[in-house]
Coordinates of C-alpha atoms in Angstrom, one line a residue:
Chain A
M1086 CA 24.3 -37.2 -14.3
S1087 CA 22.0 -37.9 -17.1
G1088 CA 18.9 -36.8 -15.3
N1089 CA 20.2 -33.3 -15.0
A1090 CA 20.2 -32.5 -18.7
S1091 CA 17.5 -30.1 -20.1
P1092 CA 14.7 -30.4 -20.5
S1093 CA 13.9 -32.7 -17.7
P1094 CA 12.6 -36.2 -18.4
P1095 CA 8.8 -36.3 -18.7
A1096 CA 7.2 -37.2 -15.5
S1097 CA 5.3 -40.5 -15.2
P1098 CA 2.0 -40.8 -17.2
E1099 CA -0.1 -37.9 -16.2
I1100 CA -3.7 -38.3 -15.8
D1101 CA -5.6 -35.1 -16.1
D1102 CA -8.5 -35.9 -13.7
G1103 CA -9.1 -32.3 -12.8
T1104 CA -7.3 -32.6 -9.4
K1105 CA -4.9 -29.8 -8.8
T1106 CA -1.4 -30.5 -7.4
V1107 CA -0.1 -27.4 -5.8
I1108 CA 3.2 -26.6 -4.0
G1109 CA 4.9 -23.8 -2.2
I1110 CA 8.0 -22.3 -3.6
A1111 CA 10.5 -20.1 -1.7
F1112 CA 12.4 -18.3 -4.5
G1113 CA 15.6 -16.7 -3.1
N1114 CA 18.7 -15.0 -4.4
T1115 CA 20.9 -17.7 -2.8
T1116 CA 18.7 -20.7 -2.5
S1117 CA 15.2 -21.9 -3.3
S1118 CA 13.0 -24.5 -1.7
I1119 CA 9.9 -26.4 -2.6
A1120 CA 7.3 -27.8 -0.2
Y1121 CA 3.9 -29.5 -0.2
T1122 CA 1.3 -30.4 2.4
T1123 CA 0.8 -34.0 3.3
P1124 CA -2.8 -35.4 3.3
D1125 CA -3.0 -34.7 7.1
G1126 CA -2.2 -31.0 6.5
K1127 CA 1.4 -30.9 7.5
A1128 CA 3.9 -28.9 5.4
E1129 CA 7.0 -30.8 4.3
V1130 CA 10.0 -29.5 2.3
I1131 CA 10.9 -31.6 -0.7
A1132 CA 14.5 -32.7 -1.4
N1133 CA 15.4 -32.6 -5.0
E1134 CA 17.2 -35.4 -7.0
E1135 CA 20.5 -34.5 -5.3
G1136 CA 18.9 -34.6 -1.8
D1137 CA 19.0 -30.9 -1.3
R1138 CA 16.2 -29.1 0.5
Q1139 CA 17.9 -25.7 0.1
I1140 CA 18.5 -25.8 -3.6
P1141 CA 21.1 -23.2 -4.7
S1142 CA 19.4 -20.7 -7.2
V1143 CA 22.1 -21.3 -9.7
L1144 CA 22.0 -22.4 -13.3
S1145 CA 25.1 -23.4 -15.3
W1146 CA 25.7 -24.7 -18.8
V1147 CA 28.4 -26.9 -20.1
G1148 CA 27.8 -27.3 -23.8
S1149 CA 24.1 -28.0 -24.2
E1150 CA 24.0 -29.6 -20.8
E1151 CA 22.1 -27.6 -18.2
Y1152 CA 23.0 -27.9 -14.5
H1153 CA 21.0 -26.7 -11.6
G1154 CA 21.3 -26.3 -7.9
T1155 CA 24.4 -27.7 -6.1
Q1156 CA 25.9 -29.1 -9.3
A1157 CA 25.6 -25.7 -11.0
K1158 CA 27.1 -24.0 -7.9
S1159 CA 30.2 -26.2 -8.1
H1160 CA 30.7 -24.8 -11.6
L1161 CA 31.4 -21.4 -10.1
I1162 CA 35.0 -22.6 -9.9
R1163 CA 35.7 -23.9 -13.4
N1164 CA 32.9 -22.5 -15.5
A1165 CA 32.0 -19.2 -13.8
K1166 CA 31.3 -17.3 -17.1
N1167 CA 28.6 -19.8 -18.0
T1168 CA 27.0 -19.9 -14.6
V1169 CA 24.2 -17.6 -13.4
A1170 CA 23.7 -17.0 -9.7
Y1171 CA 22.1 -14.4 -7.4
F1172 CA 19.6 -13.4 -10.0
R1173 CA 16.3 -13.3 -8.1
D1174 CA 16.4 -9.5 -7.4
F1175 CA 17.1 -8.7 -11.0
L1176 CA 13.8 -10.0 -12.1
G1177 CA 11.3 -7.3 -13.3
K1178 CA 13.9 -4.6 -12.9
K1179 CA 15.6 -2.4 -15.5
Y1180 CA 19.3 -2.9 -16.0
S1181 CA 19.9 0.6 -14.6
E1182 CA 18.2 -0.4 -11.3
I1183 CA 20.0 -3.6 -10.5
D1184 CA 23.0 -4.1 -8.3
P1185 CA 25.3 -6.6 -10.0
T1186 CA 27.8 -6.8 -7.0
N1187 CA 27.1 -10.5 -6.3
S1188 CA 27.5 -11.4 -10.0
H1189 CA 31.1 -10.5 -10.2
N1190 CA 32.1 -14.1 -9.6
S1191 CA 29.8 -15.6 -12.3
A1192 CA 28.1 -14.5 -15.5
H1193 CA 27.7 -10.8 -15.5
P1194 CA 24.4 -9.2 -16.4
L1195 CA 24.4 -7.1 -19.6
D1196 CA 22.0 -4.3 -20.7
V1197 CA 19.9 -5.6 -23.6
D1198 CA 17.2 -3.0 -24.2
G1199 CA 17.1 -2.3 -20.5
V1200 CA 16.5 -5.9 -19.6
P1201 CA 19.2 -7.6 -17.6
S1202 CA 20.5 -10.4 -19.7
F1203 CA 23.4 -12.8 -19.8
N1204 CA 25.7 -14.0 -22.6
L1205 CA 26.0 -17.7 -22.3
Q1206 CA 27.2 -20.7 -24.3
Q1207 CA 24.2 -23.1 -24.3
A1208 CA 25.2 -25.2 -27.3
D1209 CA 27.8 -27.7 -28.0
D1210 CA 29.5 -25.4 -30.5
E1211 CA 31.0 -22.1 -29.5
T1212 CA 27.9 -19.9 -30.2
V1213 CA 27.0 -17.5 -27.5
S1214 CA 23.3 -16.7 -27.0
T1215 CA 21.8 -13.9 -25.0
V1216 CA 19.4 -15.1 -22.3
S1217 CA 17.2 -12.6 -20.5
I1218 CA 16.6 -12.7 -16.8
N1219 CA 13.0 -13.8 -17.4
E1220 CA 14.2 -16.9 -19.3
I1221 CA 16.7 -17.7 -16.6
T1222 CA 13.9 -17.5 -14.0
T1223 CA 11.6 -19.6 -16.1
R1224 CA 14.3 -22.3 -16.4
H1225 CA 14.9 -22.2 -12.6
L1226 CA 11.2 -22.5 -11.8
I1227 CA 10.8 -25.4 -14.3
R1228 CA 13.6 -27.2 -12.6
L1229 CA 12.0 -26.7 -9.2
R1230 CA 8.6 -27.7 -10.5
D1231 CA 10.0 -30.9 -12.1
S1232 CA 11.8 -31.8 -8.9
A1233 CA 8.5 -31.5 -7.0
S1234 CA 6.6 -33.4 -9.8
D1235 CA 9.1 -36.2 -9.6
F1236 CA 8.8 -36.5 -5.9
L1237 CA 5.0 -36.3 -5.8
G1238 CA 4.5 -38.5 -8.8
R1239 CA 2.0 -36.0 -10.2
K1240 CA 2.3 -33.1 -12.4
V1241 CA 2.5 -29.9 -10.4
T1242 CA 0.1 -27.4 -11.8
G1243 CA 0.2 -24.4 -9.5
A1244 CA 2.3 -22.8 -6.8
V1245 CA 2.3 -20.1 -4.2
I1246 CA 5.6 -18.2 -4.3
T1247 CA 7.1 -16.1 -1.6
V1248 CA 8.8 -12.8 -2.3
P1249 CA 10.3 -10.1 -0.1
T1250 CA 8.1 -7.3 1.1
D1251 CA 9.7 -4.7 -1.1
F1252 CA 9.1 -6.6 -4.3
S1253 CA 7.3 -4.2 -6.7
D1254 CA 4.2 -4.9 -8.7
T1255 CA 6.3 -4.9 -11.9
Q1256 CA 8.6 -7.6 -10.3
K1257 CA 5.5 -9.6 -9.3
E1258 CA 4.2 -9.4 -12.8
A1259 CA 7.5 -10.5 -14.2
L1260 CA 7.5 -13.5 -11.8
V1261 CA 4.0 -14.6 -12.8
A1262 CA 5.0 -14.2 -16.5
A1263 CA 8.2 -16.2 -16.0
A1264 CA 6.3 -19.0 -14.3
K1265 CA 3.6 -19.0 -16.9
A1266 CA 6.2 -19.4 -19.6
G1267 CA 7.3 -22.6 -17.8
E1268 CA 3.7 -23.8 -17.6
L1269 CA 3.4 -23.1 -13.9
E1270 CA 0.4 -21.2 -12.6
V1271 CA 1.1 -18.8 -9.8
L1272 CA -1.9 -19.0 -7.6
Q1273 CA -0.7 -16.2 -5.3
I1274 CA 2.4 -14.4 -4.3
I1275 CA 2.8 -13.9 -0.6
H1276 CA 5.4 -12.0 1.5
E1277 CA 8.2 -14.0 3.1
P1278 CA 7.6 -12.8 6.7
V1279 CA 3.9 -13.7 6.5
A1280 CA 4.9 -17.2 5.2
A1281 CA 7.2 -17.6 8.2
V1282 CA 4.4 -16.6 10.5
L1283 CA 2.1 -19.1 8.8
A1284 CA 4.6 -21.9 9.1
Y1285 CA 4.6 -21.5 12.9
A1286 CA 0.8 -20.8 13.1
A1287 CA 0.1 -24.1 11.4
R1288 CA 1.5 -25.9 14.4
R1289 CA -0.9 -24.3 16.8
T1290 CA -4.5 -24.9 17.6
P1291 CA -7.0 -22.4 16.0
E1292 CA -7.5 -20.8 19.5
A1293 CA -3.7 -20.3 20.0
Q1294 CA -3.5 -18.8 16.5
G1295 CA -6.0 -16.2 17.4
V1296 CA -4.0 -14.9 20.4
D1297 CA -3.1 -11.3 19.6
R1298 CA 0.6 -10.4 19.6
N1299 CA 3.2 -8.5 17.6
I1300 CA 5.6 -10.8 15.9
L1301 CA 9.1 -9.7 14.8
V1302 CA 10.3 -11.7 11.8
A1303 CA 14.0 -11.4 10.9
D1304 CA 14.7 -13.0 7.6
L1305 CA 18.5 -13.4 7.4
G1306 CA 19.5 -14.7 4.0
G1307 CA 22.6 -15.0 1.9
T1308 CA 22.8 -11.7 0.1
R1309 CA 20.3 -9.6 2.1
C1310 CA 18.5 -9.3 5.4
D1311 CA 15.0 -8.2 5.8
A1312 CA 13.0 -7.6 9.0
A1313 CA 9.3 -7.0 9.5
V1314 CA 6.9 -6.4 12.4
V1315 CA 3.7 -8.3 11.9
A1316 CA 0.7 -7.6 14.0
S1317 CA -1.2 -10.9 14.5
R1318 CA -4.8 -10.2 15.5
G1319 CA -7.3 -13.0 15.6
G1320 CA -5.2 -15.0 13.2
M1321 CA -5.0 -12.2 10.6
Y1322 CA -1.7 -10.6 9.9
T1323 CA -0.9 -6.9 9.2
I1324 CA 2.7 -5.9 8.4
L1325 CA 3.3 -2.7 10.5
A1326 CA 6.8 -2.0 9.3
T1327 CA 9.7 -3.5 7.2
A1328 CA 13.4 -2.8 7.0
H1329 CA 16.0 -4.1 4.6
D1330 CA 19.7 -4.3 4.4
Y1331 CA 20.9 -5.3 1.0
G1332 CA 24.6 -5.7 1.8
L1333 CA 24.1 -7.9 4.8
G1334 CA 23.8 -11.7 5.0
G1335 CA 25.6 -15.0 5.0
L1336 CA 27.9 -14.0 2.2
R1337 CA 29.4 -11.4 4.5
L1338 CA 30.1 -14.1 7.1
D1339 CA 31.7 -16.3 4.4
E1340 CA 33.9 -13.3 3.6
V1341 CA 35.0 -13.1 7.2
L1342 CA 36.2 -16.7 7.0
V1343 CA 37.8 -16.2 3.6
N1344 CA 39.8 -13.3 4.9
H1345 CA 40.8 -15.3 8.0
F1346 CA 42.0 -18.3 6.1
S1347 CA 43.7 -16.2 3.3
K1348 CA 45.9 -14.6 6.0
E1349 CA 46.7 -17.9 7.4
F1350 CA 47.6 -19.3 4.0
I1351 CA 49.8 -16.4 3.2
K1352 CA 51.6 -16.8 6.5
K1353 CA 52.2 -20.4 5.9
H1354 CA 53.2 -20.5 2.2
K1355 CA 54.0 -16.8 1.3
V1356 CA 51.5 -17.2 -1.6
D1357 CA 48.4 -15.0 -1.9
P1358 CA 45.3 -17.1 -2.8
G1359 CA 43.9 -13.9 -4.4
N1360 CA 43.3 -15.2 -8.0
E1361 CA 39.7 -15.8 -9.0
R1362 CA 39.9 -19.5 -9.1
S1363 CA 41.5 -19.8 -5.6
L1364 CA 39.0 -17.4 -4.2
A1365 CA 36.1 -19.3 -5.7
K1366 CA 37.4 -22.5 -4.1
L1367 CA 38.0 -20.8 -0.8
R1368 CA 34.5 -19.3 -0.8
L1369 CA 32.8 -22.6 -1.5
E1370 CA 34.7 -24.3 1.4
A1371 CA 34.4 -21.4 3.8
E1372 CA 30.6 -21.7 3.5
G1373 CA 30.7 -25.3 4.5
T1374 CA 33.0 -24.4 7.5
K1375 CA 30.6 -21.6 8.5
R1376 CA 27.7 -24.2 8.6
T1377 CA 29.7 -26.6 10.7
L1378 CA 30.4 -23.8 13.2
S1379 CA 26.6 -23.5 13.7
L1380 CA 26.5 -27.1 14.9
G1381 CA 29.9 -27.6 16.6
T1382 CA 32.4 -25.4 18.4
S1383 CA 35.1 -26.0 15.9
A1384 CA 35.4 -26.7 12.2
T1385 CA 38.0 -27.6 9.7
I1386 CA 38.6 -26.5 6.2
S1387 CA 40.7 -28.4 3.7
I1388 CA 41.3 -27.5 0.1
E1389 CA 43.5 -29.4 -2.3
S1390 CA 45.8 -27.2 -4.4
L1391 CA 44.4 -23.9 -3.3
A1392 CA 47.1 -21.7 -4.9
D1393 CA 50.5 -22.5 -6.6
G1394 CA 49.9 -26.2 -6.0
Y1395 CA 49.8 -25.8 -2.2
D1396 CA 47.1 -27.7 -0.3
F1397 CA 45.4 -26.0 2.6
H1398 CA 44.2 -27.5 5.9
S1399 CA 43.2 -25.6 8.9
T1400 CA 40.7 -25.4 11.8
I1401 CA 38.9 -22.6 13.4
N1402 CA 36.9 -22.5 16.7
R1403 CA 33.5 -20.8 17.1
L1404 CA 34.8 -18.2 19.5
R1405 CA 37.4 -17.0 17.1
Y1406 CA 34.9 -16.8 14.3
E1407 CA 32.4 -14.9 16.4
L1408 CA 35.0 -12.3 17.3
S1409 CA 35.9 -11.8 13.6
A1410 CA 32.2 -11.6 12.6
K1411 CA 31.2 -9.3 15.4
K1412 CA 30.6 -6.3 13.0
V1413 CA 28.2 -8.4 10.9
F1414 CA 26.3 -9.5 14.0
D1415 CA 26.1 -5.9 15.2
Q1416 CA 24.4 -4.9 11.9
V1417 CA 21.8 -7.7 12.2
V1418 CA 21.0 -6.5 15.7
S1419 CA 20.6 -2.9 14.6
L1420 CA 18.4 -4.0 11.7
V1421 CA 16.1 -5.7 14.2
E1422 CA 16.1 -2.6 16.5
N1423 CA 15.4 -0.3 13.5
V1424 CA 12.3 -2.2 12.3
V1425 CA 10.7 -2.0 15.8
K1426 CA 11.4 1.7 15.9
K1427 CA 9.9 2.1 12.4
A1428 CA 6.7 0.4 13.5
E1429 CA 6.5 3.1 16.3
L1430 CA 6.8 0.3 18.9
D1431 CA 9.2 -0.6 21.7
L1432 CA 11.0 -3.9 22.1
L1433 CA 8.6 -4.5 25.0
D1434 CA 5.7 -4.6 22.5
I1435 CA 7.1 -7.6 20.7
G1436 CA 5.5 -10.9 21.9
E1437 CA 7.3 -13.3 19.7
V1438 CA 10.4 -13.4 17.5
I1439 CA 10.8 -15.6 14.4
L1440 CA 14.2 -16.0 12.8
S1441 CA 14.0 -17.1 9.2
G1442 CA 16.6 -17.7 6.5
G1443 CA 19.8 -19.8 6.5
T1444 CA 21.9 -17.3 8.5
S1445 CA 19.5 -17.7 11.4
H1446 CA 21.2 -21.0 12.2
T1447 CA 24.2 -18.9 13.6
P1448 CA 23.9 -19.4 17.4
K1449 CA 25.5 -16.0 18.2
I1450 CA 23.0 -14.1 16.1
A1451 CA 20.1 -15.9 17.8
S1452 CA 21.5 -15.2 21.3
R1453 CA 22.3 -11.6 20.5
I1454 CA 18.7 -11.0 19.3
A1455 CA 17.2 -13.0 22.3
A1456 CA 19.2 -10.7 24.6
L1457 CA 17.2 -7.7 23.4
F1458 CA 13.9 -9.2 24.7
P1459 CA 12.6 -10.4 28.1
D1460 CA 12.9 -14.1 28.8
S1461 CA 9.1 -14.5 28.4
V1462 CA 9.4 -13.7 24.6
P1463 CA 10.0 -16.8 22.6
V1464 CA 12.8 -16.4 20.1
N1465 CA 12.2 -19.1 17.5
A1466 CA 15.7 -20.1 16.3
P1467 CA 17.4 -23.5 16.7
A1468 CA 20.0 -22.1 19.2
T1469 CA 17.4 -20.4 21.5
L1470 CA 14.4 -22.7 21.4
T1471 CA 14.5 -26.4 21.0
T1472 CA 11.0 -26.5 19.4
A1473 CA 12.0 -24.1 16.7
L1474 CA 11.4 -25.1 13.1
N1475 CA 14.3 -25.1 10.6
P1476 CA 14.7 -21.4 9.7
S1477 CA 15.7 -22.3 6.1
E1478 CA 12.3 -24.0 5.6
L1479 CA 9.9 -21.4 6.9
S1480 CA 9.1 -19.6 3.7
A1481 CA 8.6 -22.7 1.6
R1482 CA 6.4 -24.3 4.3
G1483 CA 4.3 -21.1 4.7
A1484 CA 3.8 -21.0 0.9
A1485 CA 2.8 -24.7 0.8
I1486 CA 0.2 -24.1 3.6
Q1487 CA -1.3 -21.1 1.7
A1488 CA -1.2 -23.1 -1.5
S1489 CA -3.2 -26.0 0.1
L1490 CA -5.8 -23.5 1.5
I1491 CA -6.5 -21.9 -1.9
A1492 CA -5.9 -25.0 -4.1
E1493 CA -9.6 -25.5 -4.7
F1494 CA -10.4 -21.8 -5.3
D1495 CA -11.2 -20.4 -8.7
K1496 CA -8.8 -17.9 -10.1
E1497 CA -11.5 -15.3 -9.8
D1498 CA -12.0 -16.1 -6.1
I1499 CA -8.4 -15.6 -5.3
E1500 CA -8.2 -12.4 -7.2
Q1501 CA -11.3 -11.0 -5.4
S1502 CA -9.9 -12.1 -2.0
T1503 CA -6.6 -10.3 -2.6
H1504 CA -8.2 -7.2 -3.9
P1505 CA -7.7 -4.0 -1.9
A1506 CA -11.4 -3.8 -1.3
V1507 CA -11.0 -6.8 0.9
T1508 CA -7.4 -6.4 2.2
V1509 CA -7.5 -2.7 3.1
A1510 CA -9.3 -2.6 6.4
P1511 CA -9.7 0.0 9.2
H1512 CA -7.4 -0.9 12.2
L1513 CA -8.1 0.3 15.7
S1514 CA -5.7 3.1 16.7
H1515 CA -6.1 2.5 20.4
P1516 CA -6.7 -0.7 22.4
I1517 CA -10.2 -1.3 23.8
G1518 CA -10.5 -2.8 27.2
V1519 CA -12.4 -3.0 30.4
V1520 CA -11.6 -1.5 33.9
I1521 CA -11.0 -4.3 36.4
G1522 CA -10.0 -4.9 40.0
E1523 CA -10.0 -2.7 43.0
D1524 CA -7.2 -0.6 41.6
N1525 CA -9.2 0.2 38.5
S1526 CA -6.5 -1.2 36.1
F1527 CA -7.0 -1.5 32.4
Q1528 CA -7.5 -5.0 30.9
T1529 CA -7.0 -4.9 27.1
I1530 CA -9.6 -6.9 25.2
L1531 CA -8.9 -5.7 21.7
E1532 CA -5.3 -4.7 21.0
A1533 CA -4.4 -1.6 19.0
Q1534 CA -3.9 -2.4 15.3
T1535 CA -6.8 -4.9 15.2
A1536 CA -8.6 -4.9 11.9
V1537 CA -12.3 -4.4 12.2
P1538 CA -14.9 -5.8 12.1
A1539 CA -13.6 -7.8 15.1
R1540 CA -15.1 -9.6 18.0
R1541 CA -13.7 -10.6 21.3
I1542 CA -15.2 -12.4 24.3
A1543 CA -13.8 -12.1 27.9
Q1544 CA -14.9 -13.8 31.1
F1545 CA -14.7 -12.4 34.6
D1546 CA -15.3 -14.0 37.9
V1547 CA -17.8 -12.5 40.3
Q1548 CA -16.2 -12.3 43.8
A1549 CA -19.1 -11.0 45.8
D1550 CA -22.9 -10.8 45.5
G1551 CA -24.2 -7.5 44.1
D1552 CA -24.0 -5.2 41.2
V1553 CA -21.0 -4.8 39.0
I1554 CA -20.0 -2.3 36.3
V1555 CA -18.5 -3.0 32.9
R1556 CA -16.7 0.1 32.0
I1557 CA -15.4 0.0 28.5
C1558 CA -12.5 2.3 27.7
E1559 CA -9.9 3.1 25.1
G1560 CA -6.3 2.8 26.3
I1561 CA -3.0 4.3 25.6
R1562 CA 0.3 2.7 25.9
E1563 CA 2.9 4.2 28.1
I1564 CA 6.3 2.8 28.8
V1565 CA 7.3 3.4 32.4
V1566 CA 9.9 0.9 33.5
E1567 CA 7.6 -1.8 32.2
K1568 CA 4.8 -1.7 29.7
V1569 CA 1.4 -0.6 31.1
E1570 CA -1.8 0.2 29.3
R1571 CA -3.7 3.1 30.8
Q1572 CA -7.4 3.9 30.2
V1573 CA -8.0 7.3 28.6
N1574 CA -11.5 8.0 27.3
V1575 CA -14.4 6.0 28.6
I1576 CA -16.5 4.7 25.8
A1577 CA -19.5 3.2 27.6
E1578 CA -20.6 1.8 30.9
A1579 CA -22.9 -1.1 31.5
A1580 CA -24.3 -2.2 34.8
I1581 CA -25.0 -5.8 35.8
R1582 CA -27.3 -6.1 38.7
G1583 CA -27.6 -8.9 41.1
A1584 CA -24.6 -11.0 40.1
K1585 CA -23.9 -13.9 42.4
R1586 CA -20.6 -14.7 44.0
G1587 CA -18.7 -17.4 42.1
G1588 CA -20.6 -16.7 39.0
K1589 CA -19.0 -15.7 35.7
V1590 CA -19.6 -12.5 33.7
E1591 CA -19.1 -12.8 30.0
V1592 CA -18.4 -9.6 28.0
T1593 CA -18.6 -9.6 24.2
I1594 CA -17.3 -6.6 22.3
N1595 CA -18.0 -6.4 18.6
V1596 CA -16.5 -3.6 16.6
G1597 CA -18.0 -3.1 13.2
S1598 CA -16.1 -1.9 10.1
D1599 CA -17.7 1.5 10.7
L1600 CA -16.3 1.5 14.2
G1601 CA -19.7 1.1 15.7
L1602 CA -19.5 -0.9 18.9
N1603 CA -21.9 -3.6 20.1
V1604 CA -21.4 -4.6 23.7
A1605 CA -23.1 -7.5 25.4
A1606 CA -22.5 -8.4 29.1
R1607 CA -24.3 -11.3 30.8
V1608 CA -24.0 -13.5 33.8
I1609 CA -23.4 -17.0 32.4
G1610 CA -26.3 -19.4 33.0
T1611 CA -28.8 -16.7 34.0
Q1612 CA -31.1 -14.2 32.4
I1613 CA -29.2 -11.3 33.8
G1614 CA -27.6 -9.3 31.1
V1615 CA -27.3 -6.0 29.3
R1616 CA -26.8 -5.0 25.7
G1617 CA -25.8 -1.7 24.3
E1618 CA -24.6 0.0 21.2
V1619 CA -22.1 2.8 20.6
K1620 CA -22.8 4.6 17.3
P1621 CA -19.7 5.5 15.3
E1622 CA -18.6 9.1 15.2
A1623 CA -20.2 10.8 12.3
G1624 CA -17.8 10.9 9.4
S1625 CA -15.5 8.3 10.7
A1626 CA -17.2 5.6 8.7
Q1627 CA -15.1 4.2 5.9
Chain B
M1253 CA -15.2 -18.0 19.4
A1254 CA -13.4 -18.9 22.6
S1255 CA -13.5 -16.4 25.4
V1256 CA -10.4 -15.1 27.3
K1257 CA -10.5 -15.8 31.1
I1258 CA -9.5 -12.8 33.1
P1259 CA -8.5 -13.5 36.7
K1260 CA -9.3 -10.1 38.1
P1261 CA -13.0 -9.2 39.0
L1262 CA -15.1 -6.4 37.7
P1263 CA -15.4 -3.4 40.0
T1264 CA -18.7 -3.0 42.0
L1265 CA -21.3 -0.6 40.7
P1266 CA -21.0 2.8 42.3
E1267 CA -24.0 3.8 44.6
D1268 CA -24.9 6.9 42.6
W1269 CA -24.9 5.1 39.3
N1270 CA -28.3 5.5 37.7
S1271 CA -29.6 4.6 34.2
E1272 CA -32.8 3.3 33.0
S1273 CA -31.3 0.9 30.5
N1274 CA -28.3 0.0 32.6
F1275 CA -26.1 1.2 29.7
I1276 CA -24.6 4.7 29.2
V1277 CA -22.8 5.8 26.1
H1278 CA -20.0 8.3 26.6
A1279 CA -18.0 8.7 23.4
P1280 CA -17.4 7.0 20.1
L1281 CA -14.2 5.2 19.3
S1282 CA -11.2 7.2 18.0
P1283 CA -10.8 7.1 14.2
A1284 CA -9.2 4.0 12.8
V1285 CA -6.1 3.8 10.7
H1286 CA -6.4 2.1 7.3
R1287 CA -3.9 -0.6 6.8
N1288 CA -3.3 -3.5 4.5
L1289 CA -4.0 -7.0 5.7
S1290 CA -1.8 -9.8 4.4
P1291 CA -4.0 -12.0 2.3
A1292 CA -2.8 -15.2 3.7
G1293 CA -3.8 -17.8 6.3
P1294 CA -7.1 -19.4 7.2
H1295 CA -8.4 -16.5 9.3
F1296 CA -7.9 -14.1 6.5
L1297 CA -9.7 -16.3 4.0
A1298 CA -12.6 -16.4 6.5
H1299 CA -12.5 -12.6 6.7
A1300 CA -12.5 -12.3 2.9
R1301 CA -15.5 -14.7 2.7
R1302 CA -17.5 -12.6 5.2
K1303 CA -16.6 -9.4 3.4
R1304 CA -17.4 -10.6 0.0
H1305 CA -20.8 -12.0 1.0
S1306 CA -21.4 -9.1 3.5
R1307 CA -21.9 -11.6 6.4
T1308 CA -21.5 -10.9 10.1
F1309 CA -19.5 -13.1 12.5
S1310 CA -22.6 -14.8 13.8
E1311 CA -24.0 -15.5 10.4
D1312 CA -20.7 -16.9 9.4
D1313 CA -20.6 -19.1 12.5
R1314 CA -23.9 -20.7 11.5
I1315 CA -22.8 -21.7 8.0

């Protein structure tokens, strides 16, 4: 593999014609992905030279040769001490703050002036050099960037990178600096759940994107699981709550299979495959078996010379696997329930569920989560919805979409747009709606947690000639056996006189950033109409 | 901006309802909660554009 040596071969002649080539990068602990948008605006995930779209976030050195991705991952068996894996969460943290649990089977982080670093042989002689986490990250980002450049045939200049919602400012700064050292400009850092929402929103029409709902995003990865409730209002997204479980993920599922197969091996051969090298082999193959179980109902495992020269061949069916992994599945379900509680919402308030991350391929996890919600709530995962996108690609796609939106912006424009003066906005604490029907029920027009200024237009049919009233209220949410929204305080009333049967009344509600309300109600196609203004409460202005 | 079609009708005006301007204000809105918008997606960028240039929705529609 000559093309895998460092540094990568220079890309084809680069013409600097001022055009920017931007990509989206999903940088994970376990895997990373790169994506771009096609000229017709669709996001596509790029396969690297080895054909991988989920590129393991692993770097390995044999002599001066640098390996990356799947090739580096296979070095975890023979060359573990010179292989760095699961390092994303170390970036921008002090040594005392990191959890090196997942590094036990590869190069272990060391404390060098507080910075997590690794002792690696990166030369053909035996010299050991100390490489900081920042340098490792830079190398990883360079390899990702070069894979994208090779595929696109143009030098990639900038990227939007996704990070978890609990990434601190110091971590973000470290990420920007690491990318810069690799000559990659970070246009923006966005949160993983928002990227997943963007990936789905891009498939919808602008009107459908504007439909208000609460979206639950469960990002189920390799070493950790994160969940977030995102309020989508008029196509803008506000994260209402997040929850994290740092010990939960695909690695735990691999462990379930490793234990299962180890027991079987001991029974057969009276030999414990407990030494490091046997376990590394078993882990690598168990992961493949786990993936097969997401597609079929049974899977095989076969490892040559697992321990003491014995080969190992076995099969497992999905039912058996699901029974053994029940505890892990339970934890995923409780993570999801927790985040909804943290957002002070009920499961009934969730209008859509997005499962993201590789572990979301597991059919049982998708069906367990789908069982929490009514049938009307779409659960976007391959096992529960045929139209679902590949959960492993959502972050990268979302990042690519955002990258294409801001590619032409100046650096200053992006900085200003992401400044708290723009992002921090007052959000409605109660829904605003109109009283309708004979039973005086409440029709929500603006949902709670809508950022203001906001504007909504609603259309009502007129059923009989005469005068009608537009009574604008705030609502409160009450969970009886099902969700209802009840009017509480009446904000304003408007009368429309002389409406004709069969006509349509259009009501526009405009909430200003000072919570001032502008109401316009008119009968479509006529001069009949009324306008009014509700001044904000003194002192409530921002 | 597209309007939402609502199937139920508006209630009829009560007999005793009386106002010169056909509009009565009862109370202001409850105070808002300040939260952070995620700076991503086309609609957010439109929001940022309006905010930075202090434009209203209808001004922005015209441009």
